[in-house]
Amino acid sequence: MARKKQHNKDKEEATPASTSAAAASASAPTEEGGEAQPTAAVVAPEEPQPPPPEPHPPVEVAYCGVCTFPLEYCEFGSSLTRCKDWLKEADSDLFDKYYSEEALQAKIGTLSLEAQTKLEKDTAKKEAKAEAKADAAHKKKMASQITIKRIERTKRKFVTSIHGLEAFSIDLKKAAKQFASRFATGASVTKNPQGQDEIVVQGDVSDEIVEMIEGGVGVLKGIPADNIELVEEKKKAGGAGAGGS
Amino acid sequence: MFKKFVPSTDIAGQTPVKTSVQRSIRASVLSQWKIEPETLEVIWPKKETLIHVKCREHISIYTVHGEPIAFQHFDGPVYPTLRILHKYPYILPKVQIDRGAIRFLLAGAPMMCPGLTSRGGYLPPPDAALPAGAPVAIHAEGKEHAVGIGITKLGTEEIRKVNKGVGVETATYLGDDLWAVKAL
């Protein structure tokens, strides 16, 4: 009996190993093809058959880290100065290619001089505008309040609602999940009567949440402590009276 | 099409596509784009299911692994997304606009005929003329990569003849809200 078992086990061990090896050899070429490696290396192992038609390798496009456009289109974006600085840092060869004197000359060659100056003026204007916009957005963000509300459910039970996190570009779902696992209670994203999203956490955890936000735990980053507001909301007198003893 | 597109409010739902429907989409993509089956296999492997993202106004976006690869308006032609087009620039026929028009294209304007027929512009030669309603890659004078994807409103020969009004309607362009979406 034991011998048989041993035999079976051996067999089992043998098969997965061989299949996985086969799978590895089969998958390797496709992976390499996807990464646009030199194609010669890919064809080599299967020379006896006629080589299958090769997929075209994709063109590698360098994108700007600031405005996400392909590098040559940075000049039409709204952050040319920052794009230029970024590219100078990241890759000075490419910087020379796009912003050297000759490159600029070549570009101007196809346009009349006044059109060129007009374009430059427009770009500068656009840039200033975008900057002002970003500034205003930042100011607004810094001024927006986060309200943490303790709401009475029944006499001794509370829920805590947090409102205004999205202004700091925090993913509400992720934040709710974080609260739920931190306090081991339910936490959900709900719409309040005004139609805005807020997080509702079961139980009275308002003080802990303030601490978490101040400490910048997990996804709760970049919130100034001054913007947090603690509010308590009592149930209406009639409802509380009926529930009480 | 994607000048104003907010993923949180404009997406109605995401569903995996049935294999039979996938097959028909694959066939239509192969017939509409100038792409080899092998290359398409790299962009969209057969094993991977396509996700159909339904958006407002009958726009469908198709994603693989959350990355948008193509979109479609109602039953119209299937366009690749601009990022895919950058990687495989030959899959759509090319038209080119002159340098003066880039600014307007990046603001989402449709492309007027004179911008295509002027010295900086390019239209396919008469023996490769395109009919109206063909998806095209819009390139720009002096630039290497495509700046947008559009659909011809007039045939290319007609554009040359009329040389007035809208020639190519813009579907998506660099810096629009579809460009901003990297994953759905």
Short mmCIF file of C-alpha atoms in Angstrom, two decimals:
data_model
loop_
_atom_site.label_atom_id
_atom_site.label_comp_id
_atom_site.label_asym_id
_atom_site.label_seq_id
_atom_site.Cartn_x
_atom_site.Cartn_y
_atom_site.Cartn_z
CA MET A 1 0.00 0.00 0.00
CA ALA A 2 2.66 2.37 1.10
CA ARG A 3 4.71 1.54 -1.93
CA LYS A 4 1.85 2.27 -4.26
CA LYS A 5 1.28 5.57 -2.62
CA GLN A 6 4.91 6.42 -2.98
CA HIS A 7 4.74 5.54 -6.63
CA ASN A 8 1.75 7.75 -7.19
CA LYS A 9 3.41 10.60 -5.41
CA ASP A 10 6.45 10.29 -7.61
CA LYS A 11 4.28 10.41 -10.66
CA GLU A 12 2.49 13.46 -9.38
CA GLU A 13 5.69 15.23 -8.73
CA ALA A 14 6.98 14.41 -12.14
CA THR A 15 4.01 15.65 -14.10
CA PRO A 16 3.65 19.17 -12.78
CA ALA A 17 7.35 19.77 -13.18
CA SER A 18 7.33 18.74 -16.82
CA THR A 19 4.17 20.70 -17.64
CA SER A 20 5.43 23.81 -15.94
CA ALA A 21 8.69 23.55 -17.84
CA ALA A 22 6.76 23.26 -21.08
CA ALA A 23 4.58 26.19 -20.16
CA ALA A 24 7.62 28.28 -19.32
CA SER A 25 9.25 27.60 -22.64
CA ALA A 26 6.00 28.27 -24.48
CA SER A 27 5.27 31.52 -22.70
CA ALA A 28 8.76 32.94 -22.84
CA PRO A 29 8.73 34.00 -26.51
CA THR A 30 5.36 35.74 -26.28
CA GLU A 31 6.50 37.71 -23.28
CA GLU A 32 9.58 38.85 -25.03
CA GLY A 33 7.55 39.82 -28.07
CA GLY A 34 5.39 42.01 -25.90
CA GLU A 35 8.39 43.91 -24.59
CA ALA A 36 9.65 44.61 -28.07
CA GLN A 37 12.95 42.78 -27.66
CA PRO A 38 15.06 42.18 -30.73
CA THR A 39 13.05 39.66 -32.70
CA ALA A 40 15.95 37.40 -33.66
CA ALA A 41 16.21 35.98 -30.16
CA VAL A 42 12.53 35.10 -30.19
CA VAL A 43 12.55 33.09 -33.39
CA ALA A 44 15.71 31.14 -32.64
CA PRO A 45 14.25 28.21 -30.62
CA GLU A 46 11.70 27.20 -33.29
CA GLU A 47 13.84 27.31 -36.39
CA PRO A 48 12.72 24.02 -37.99
CA GLN A 49 9.24 25.41 -38.74
CA PRO A 50 8.80 28.45 -40.92
CA PRO A 51 8.90 31.44 -38.55
CA PRO A 52 5.42 32.68 -37.65
CA PRO A 53 4.55 36.24 -38.60
CA GLU A 54 5.98 38.53 -35.97
CA PRO A 55 3.94 41.19 -34.27
CA HIS A 56 5.17 44.68 -34.97
CA PRO A 57 7.03 46.13 -32.02
CA PRO A 58 5.32 49.19 -30.60
CA VAL A 59 6.89 52.60 -31.05
CA GLU A 60 8.29 53.90 -27.80
CA VAL A 61 6.91 57.34 -27.16
CA ALA A 62 8.50 59.51 -24.51
CA TYR A 63 5.87 61.36 -22.55
CA CYS A 64 6.43 64.48 -20.50
CA GLY A 65 6.28 63.91 -16.78
CA VAL A 66 4.59 67.22 -16.14
CA CYS A 67 1.90 67.64 -18.77
CA THR A 68 1.74 63.95 -19.94
CA PHE A 69 1.94 65.00 -23.62
CA PRO A 70 4.55 63.57 -25.97
CA LEU A 71 7.62 65.75 -25.48
CA GLU A 72 7.25 67.56 -28.78
CA TYR A 73 3.81 68.86 -27.79
CA CYS A 74 4.88 70.41 -24.49
CA GLU A 75 5.08 73.77 -26.21
CA PHE A 76 1.33 73.69 -26.72
CA GLY A 77 0.54 72.74 -23.15
CA SER A 78 -0.07 75.13 -20.33
CA SER A 79 3.11 74.45 -18.36
CA LEU A 80 5.95 74.86 -20.84
CA THR A 81 8.43 76.29 -18.35
CA ARG A 82 7.91 73.50 -15.89
CA CYS A 83 8.02 70.91 -18.70
CA LYS A 84 11.34 72.34 -19.86
CA ASP A 85 12.80 72.22 -16.35
CA TRP A 86 11.60 68.68 -15.88
CA LEU A 87 13.09 67.48 -19.17
CA LYS A 88 16.40 69.19 -18.44
CA GLU A 89 16.57 67.24 -15.19
CA ALA A 90 15.35 63.96 -16.64
CA ASP A 91 17.15 63.75 -19.96
CA SER A 92 19.43 66.48 -21.21
CA ASP A 93 19.94 64.83 -24.64
CA LEU A 94 16.25 64.99 -25.41
CA PHE A 95 16.15 68.50 -24.04
CA ASP A 96 18.76 69.52 -26.58
CA LYS A 97 16.79 67.83 -29.32
CA TYR A 98 13.62 69.78 -28.65
CA TYR A 99 14.79 73.09 -27.21
CA SER A 100 18.21 73.80 -28.72
CA GLU A 101 18.71 76.85 -30.94
CA GLU A 102 18.60 74.89 -34.20
CA ALA A 103 15.41 73.10 -33.24
CA LEU A 104 13.77 76.40 -32.45
CA GLN A 105 15.03 77.86 -35.71
CA ALA A 106 13.63 74.94 -37.68
CA LYS A 107 10.26 75.42 -36.10
CA ILE A 108 10.13 79.10 -36.86
CA GLY A 109 11.10 78.49 -40.48
CA THR A 110 7.60 77.46 -41.46
CA LEU A 111 5.79 80.34 -39.82
CA SER A 112 5.88 84.06 -40.40
CA LEU A 113 7.58 86.12 -37.73
CA GLU A 114 4.50 87.92 -36.45
CA ALA A 115 2.54 84.67 -36.21
CA GLN A 116 5.40 83.24 -34.19
CA THR A 117 5.48 86.14 -31.73
CA LYS A 118 1.73 85.95 -31.40
CA LEU A 119 1.95 82.26 -30.66
CA GLU A 120 4.61 82.85 -28.04
CA LYS A 121 2.53 85.54 -26.42
CA ASP A 122 -0.46 83.24 -26.37
CA THR A 123 1.54 80.47 -24.78
CA ALA A 124 2.83 82.78 -22.09
CA LYS A 125 -0.68 84.01 -21.43
CA LYS A 126 -2.03 80.49 -21.26
CA GLU A 127 0.70 79.52 -18.87
CA ALA A 128 -0.02 82.43 -16.56
CA LYS A 129 -3.70 81.58 -16.65
CA ALA A 130 -3.12 77.94 -15.82
CA GLU A 131 -0.85 78.93 -12.97
CA ALA A 132 -3.44 81.29 -11.55
CA LYS A 133 -6.03 78.56 -11.84
CA ALA A 134 -3.84 76.07 -10.03
CA ASP A 135 -3.17 78.65 -7.34
CA ALA A 136 -6.83 79.32 -6.84
CA ALA A 137 -7.57 75.61 -6.67
CA HIS A 138 -4.86 75.19 -4.06
CA LYS A 139 -6.20 78.05 -1.98
CA LYS A 140 -9.68 76.65 -2.15
CA LYS A 141 -8.40 73.29 -1.08
CA MET A 142 -6.62 74.78 1.88
CA ALA A 143 -9.71 76.72 2.90
CA SER A 144 -12.15 73.83 2.69
CA GLN A 145 -13.33 72.36 5.96
CA ILE A 146 -13.67 68.80 7.05
CA THR A 147 -16.64 68.22 9.29
CA ILE A 148 -16.68 65.30 11.65
CA LYS A 149 -20.13 64.85 13.04
CA ARG A 150 -21.21 62.67 15.89
CA ILE A 151 -24.80 61.69 15.31
CA GLU A 152 -26.90 60.10 18.01
CA ARG A 153 -28.74 57.01 16.89
CA THR A 154 -30.40 55.85 20.09
CA LYS A 155 -29.57 56.90 23.61
CA ARG A 156 -26.13 55.39 23.87
CA LYS A 157 -25.30 54.64 20.27
CA PHE A 158 -23.71 56.91 17.75
CA VAL A 159 -22.51 57.06 14.20
CA THR A 160 -19.75 59.36 13.02
CA SER A 161 -20.00 61.07 9.67
CA ILE A 162 -17.02 62.65 7.95
CA HIS A 163 -17.68 65.20 5.28
CA GLY A 164 -15.34 67.08 2.97
CA LEU A 165 -12.50 64.61 2.50
CA GLU A 166 -12.88 64.62 -1.30
CA ALA A 167 -11.68 68.23 -1.44
CA PHE A 168 -8.24 66.91 -0.55
CA SER A 169 -8.46 64.39 -3.38
CA ILE A 170 -8.81 61.42 -1.10
CA ASP A 171 -10.54 58.35 -2.44
CA LEU A 172 -13.59 58.10 -0.20
CA LYS A 173 -14.05 54.39 -0.74
CA LYS A 174 -10.48 53.67 0.26
CA ALA A 175 -10.75 55.94 3.29
CA ALA A 176 -13.96 54.21 4.37
CA LYS A 177 -12.27 50.86 4.04
CA GLN A 178 -9.41 52.10 6.14
CA PHE A 179 -11.74 53.33 8.89
CA ALA A 180 -13.63 50.06 8.84
CA SER A 181 -10.53 47.98 9.35
CA ARG A 182 -9.03 50.39 11.87
CA PHE A 183 -12.08 50.49 14.16
CA ALA A 184 -13.44 47.05 13.28
CA THR A 185 -16.85 48.54 12.55
CA GLY A 186 -18.90 49.26 9.50
CA ALA A 187 -17.94 52.27 7.41
CA SER A 188 -19.57 53.28 4.18
CA VAL A 189 -19.74 56.06 1.63
CA THR A 190 -23.23 57.51 1.51
CA LYS A 191 -24.93 60.52 0.02
CA ASN A 192 -26.24 63.00 2.54
CA PRO A 193 -29.53 64.87 1.96
CA GLN A 194 -27.64 67.62 0.11
CA GLY A 195 -26.43 65.06 -2.38
CA GLN A 196 -22.79 65.18 -1.31
CA ASP A 197 -20.75 62.13 -0.51
CA GLU A 198 -19.68 61.49 3.04
CA ILE A 199 -18.28 58.61 5.04
CA VAL A 200 -20.41 57.18 7.82
CA VAL A 201 -18.62 55.12 10.45
CA GLN A 202 -20.56 53.16 13.02
CA GLY A 203 -19.82 54.02 16.63
CA ASP A 204 -18.48 57.12 18.27
CA VAL A 205 -14.95 57.37 16.89
CA SER A 206 -14.76 61.12 16.27
CA ASP A 207 -11.72 61.73 18.48
CA GLU A 208 -9.80 58.85 16.98
CA ILE A 209 -10.59 60.06 13.49
CA VAL A 210 -9.28 63.52 14.32
CA GLU A 211 -6.09 61.90 15.55
CA MET A 212 -5.83 59.80 12.40
CA ILE A 213 -6.27 62.79 10.14
CA GLU A 214 -3.74 64.84 12.09
CA GLY A 215 -1.29 61.94 11.97
CA GLY A 216 -1.87 61.41 8.25
CA VAL A 217 -2.47 57.68 8.54
CA GLY A 218 -2.72 55.67 5.32
CA VAL A 219 -4.65 57.53 2.60
CA LEU A 220 -5.47 60.50 4.83
CA LYS A 221 -2.59 62.70 3.78
CA GLY A 222 -2.13 66.40 3.23
CA ILE A 223 -4.87 67.74 5.46
CA PRO A 224 -4.00 70.70 7.69
CA ALA A 225 -5.18 70.12 11.26
CA ASP A 226 -6.84 73.54 11.45
CA ASN A 227 -9.43 72.55 8.88
CA ILE A 228 -11.01 69.87 11.02
CA GLU A 229 -14.25 70.70 12.70
CA LEU A 230 -15.98 68.58 15.31
CA VAL A 231 -19.75 68.81 15.52
CA GLU A 232 -22.28 66.99 17.60
CA GLU A 233 -25.76 66.37 16.37
CA LYS A 234 -28.46 65.39 18.85
CA LYS A 235 -31.51 63.55 17.80
CA LYS A 236 -34.66 65.64 17.84
CA ALA A 237 -36.33 65.94 21.23
CA GLY A 238 -39.43 64.04 20.18
CA GLY A 239 -37.52 61.03 18.90
CA ALA A 240 -35.24 60.90 21.92
CA GLY A 241 -38.20 61.13 24.30
CA ALA A 242 -39.93 58.19 22.70
CA GLY A 243 -36.80 56.08 22.82
CA GLY A 244 -35.95 56.92 26.45
CA SER A 245 -37.27 55.15 29.52
CA MET B 1 -16.47 63.59 -28.05
CA PHE B 2 -14.30 63.59 -24.97
CA LYS B 3 -13.89 67.30 -24.38
CA LYS B 4 -15.95 66.96 -21.25
CA PHE B 5 -15.83 63.49 -19.81
CA VAL B 6 -15.94 62.85 -16.09
CA PRO B 7 -15.44 59.17 -15.32
CA SER B 8 -17.38 59.26 -12.05
CA THR B 9 -20.57 60.65 -13.56
CA ASP B 10 -20.41 59.78 -17.25
CA ILE B 11 -19.85 56.05 -16.95
CA ALA B 12 -23.05 54.06 -16.71
CA GLY B 13 -21.56 50.64 -16.16
CA GLN B 14 -18.84 48.17 -16.96
CA THR B 15 -19.53 44.70 -18.27
CA PRO B 16 -17.31 41.95 -19.61
CA VAL B 17 -18.09 41.27 -23.24
CA LYS B 18 -19.40 37.88 -24.37
CA THR B 19 -16.91 35.88 -26.40
CA SER B 20 -19.18 35.79 -29.43
CA VAL B 21 -19.46 39.57 -29.38
CA GLN B 22 -15.72 39.84 -28.78
CA ARG B 23 -15.15 37.82 -31.91
CA SER B 24 -17.24 40.18 -33.98
CA ILE B 25 -15.49 43.22 -32.48
CA ARG B 26 -12.13 41.65 -33.27
CA ALA B 27 -13.22 41.02 -36.83
CA SER B 28 -14.43 44.58 -37.30
CA VAL B 29 -11.25 45.98 -35.79
CA LEU B 30 -9.16 43.86 -38.14
CA SER B 31 -11.15 45.04 -41.13
CA GLN B 32 -11.19 48.71 -40.12
CA TRP B 33 -7.64 49.20 -38.87
CA LYS B 34 -4.60 48.40 -40.93
CA ILE B 35 -3.28 45.98 -38.36
CA GLU B 36 -2.00 42.42 -38.48
CA PRO B 37 -3.71 39.82 -36.28
CA GLU B 38 -0.37 39.23 -34.53
CA THR B 39 -0.01 42.84 -33.51
CA LEU B 40 -3.57 43.03 -32.32
CA GLU B 41 -2.81 39.95 -30.27
CA VAL B 42 -0.17 41.96 -28.41
CA ILE B 43 -2.54 44.84 -27.71
CA TRP B 44 -5.47 42.64 -26.90
CA PRO B 45 -4.54 39.01 -26.19
CA LYS B 46 -7.21 36.45 -27.02
CA LYS B 47 -7.18 35.14 -23.48
CA GLU B 48 -7.98 38.52 -21.97
CA THR B 49 -11.60 39.47 -21.78
CA LEU B 50 -12.57 42.81 -23.12
CA ILE B 51 -14.46 45.09 -20.74
CA HIS B 52 -17.15 47.23 -22.26
CA VAL B 53 -17.45 50.56 -20.49
CA LYS B 54 -20.76 52.18 -21.29
CA CYS B 55 -20.77 55.95 -21.20
CA ARG B 56 -23.35 58.63 -21.80
CA GLU B 57 -24.50 59.47 -25.32
CA HIS B 58 -23.93 55.98 -26.71
CA ILE B 59 -20.17 56.07 -26.31
CA SER B 60 -18.56 52.73 -25.55
CA ILE B 61 -14.99 52.38 -24.43
CA TYR B 62 -13.30 49.00 -24.59
CA THR B 63 -10.65 48.26 -22.03
CA VAL B 64 -8.20 45.44 -21.42
CA HIS B 65 -6.87 45.23 -17.86
CA GLY B 66 -8.50 48.59 -17.20
CA GLU B 67 -6.52 50.29 -19.93
CA PRO B 68 -8.70 51.82 -22.62
CA ILE B 69 -7.70 50.50 -26.05
CA ALA B 70 -10.58 51.53 -28.27
CA PHE B 71 -13.82 53.45 -28.31
CA GLN B 72 -16.87 53.66 -30.43
CA HIS B 73 -19.82 55.93 -30.86
CA PHE B 74 -23.11 54.06 -31.24
CA ASP B 75 -22.52 51.65 -34.15
CA GLY B 76 -19.87 53.81 -35.81
CA PRO B 77 -16.30 52.90 -36.59
CA VAL B 78 -14.04 51.67 -33.80
CA TYR B 79 -11.28 54.16 -33.01
CA PRO B 80 -8.10 53.22 -31.20
CA THR B 81 -7.22 55.41 -28.26
CA LEU B 82 -4.46 57.94 -28.81
CA ARG B 83 -1.99 56.07 -26.63
CA ILE B 84 -2.44 52.92 -28.70
CA LEU B 85 -2.11 54.96 -31.89
CA HIS B 86 1.16 56.42 -30.63
CA LYS B 87 2.51 52.91 -30.18
CA TYR B 88 1.26 51.65 -33.55
CA PRO B 89 1.05 54.75 -35.74
CA TYR B 90 0.40 52.90 -39.01
CA ILE B 91 -3.00 51.42 -38.09
CA LEU B 92 -4.96 54.42 -39.29
CA PRO B 93 -4.49 56.43 -42.51
CA LYS B 94 -2.72 59.70 -41.89
CA VAL B 95 -3.73 63.26 -42.53
CA GLN B 96 -1.67 66.21 -41.44
CA ILE B 97 -2.53 69.73 -40.40
CA ASP B 98 -0.31 72.77 -40.57
CA ARG B 99 1.32 74.27 -37.54
CA GLY B 100 -1.17 77.06 -37.14
CA ALA B 101 -4.00 74.60 -36.58
CA ILE B 102 -2.40 72.63 -33.75
CA ARG B 103 -3.52 75.17 -31.20
CA PHE B 104 -7.14 74.84 -32.22
CA LEU B 105 -7.03 71.08 -32.42
CA LEU B 106 -5.73 70.96 -28.86
CA ALA B 107 -8.78 72.99 -27.87
CA GLY B 108 -11.01 70.36 -29.44
CA ALA B 109 -12.01 72.14 -32.64
CA PRO B 110 -12.84 70.22 -35.83
CA MET B 111 -10.25 70.54 -38.59
CA MET B 112 -11.04 72.88 -41.45
CA CYS B 113 -10.11 72.04 -45.02
CA PRO B 114 -7.55 74.84 -45.57
CA GLY B 115 -5.43 73.55 -42.68
CA LEU B 116 -5.22 70.19 -44.43
CA THR B 117 -4.56 71.46 -47.93
CA SER B 118 -2.00 74.17 -47.11
CA ARG B 119 1.73 73.68 -47.41
CA GLY B 120 2.16 72.18 -43.94
CA GLY B 121 -0.79 69.86 -44.37
CA TYR B 122 -0.97 66.42 -45.90
CA LEU B 123 -3.76 64.40 -47.44
CA PRO B 124 -3.46 60.92 -48.90
CA PRO B 125 -2.64 61.00 -52.65
CA PRO B 126 -5.54 60.59 -55.13
CA ASP B 127 -4.90 56.86 -55.64
CA ALA B 128 -5.32 56.27 -51.88
CA ALA B 129 -8.19 58.69 -51.43
CA LEU B 130 -10.41 58.20 -48.40
CA PRO B 131 -14.20 58.37 -48.47
CA ALA B 132 -16.19 60.45 -46.02
CA GLY B 133 -16.65 58.82 -42.63
CA ALA B 134 -13.23 57.17 -42.40
CA PRO B 135 -11.30 57.25 -39.13
CA VAL B 136 -7.95 59.00 -39.57
CA ALA B 137 -4.91 59.79 -37.47
CA ILE B 138 -4.33 63.54 -37.35
CA HIS B 139 -0.65 64.38 -37.43
CA ALA B 140 0.86 67.84 -37.18
CA GLU B 141 3.41 69.68 -39.23
CA GLY B 142 6.93 69.11 -37.94
CA LYS B 143 5.81 66.62 -35.30
CA GLU B 144 6.51 62.95 -35.14
CA HIS B 145 3.51 61.65 -33.23
CA ALA B 146 -0.20 61.94 -33.88
CA VAL B 147 -1.98 64.72 -32.11
CA GLY B 148 -5.52 63.48 -32.50
CA ILE B 149 -7.92 61.02 -34.05
CA GLY B 150 -10.77 62.12 -36.23
CA ILE B 151 -13.30 61.10 -38.81
CA THR B 152 -13.43 62.57 -42.29
CA LYS B 153 -16.54 64.63 -42.98
CA LEU B 154 -15.74 64.92 -46.68
CA GLY B 155 -13.84 62.58 -48.93
CA THR B 156 -10.18 63.58 -49.22
CA GLU B 157 -10.59 64.50 -52.87
CA GLU B 158 -13.58 66.60 -51.98
CA ILE B 159 -11.57 68.35 -49.28
CA ARG B 160 -9.06 69.37 -51.94
CA LYS B 161 -11.79 70.60 -54.25
CA VAL B 162 -14.06 72.43 -51.80
CA ASN B 163 -11.29 73.69 -49.49
CA LYS B 164 -13.77 75.29 -47.14
CA GLY B 165 -15.47 74.35 -43.92
CA VAL B 166 -15.01 71.28 -41.76
CA GLY B 167 -12.90 68.53 -43.30
CA VAL B 168 -12.15 66.26 -40.38
CA GLU B 169 -14.24 66.03 -37.25
CA THR B 170 -12.14 65.49 -34.13
CA ALA B 171 -12.97 62.41 -32.05
CA THR B 172 -10.20 62.57 -29.48
CA TYR B 173 -7.13 64.73 -29.13
CA LEU B 174 -4.11 65.21 -26.96
CA GLY B 175 -5.06 66.51 -23.54
CA ASP B 176 -8.78 65.81 -23.65
CA ASP B 177 -10.52 63.98 -20.87
CA LEU B 178 -10.03 60.56 -22.45
CA TRP B 179 -6.30 61.24 -22.60
CA ALA B 180 -6.38 62.08 -18.90
CA VAL B 181 -7.95 58.70 -18.12
CA LYS B 182 -5.13 56.22 -17.88
CA ALA B 183 -7.09 53.37 -16.36
CA LEU B 184 -10.78 52.70 -15.84
#
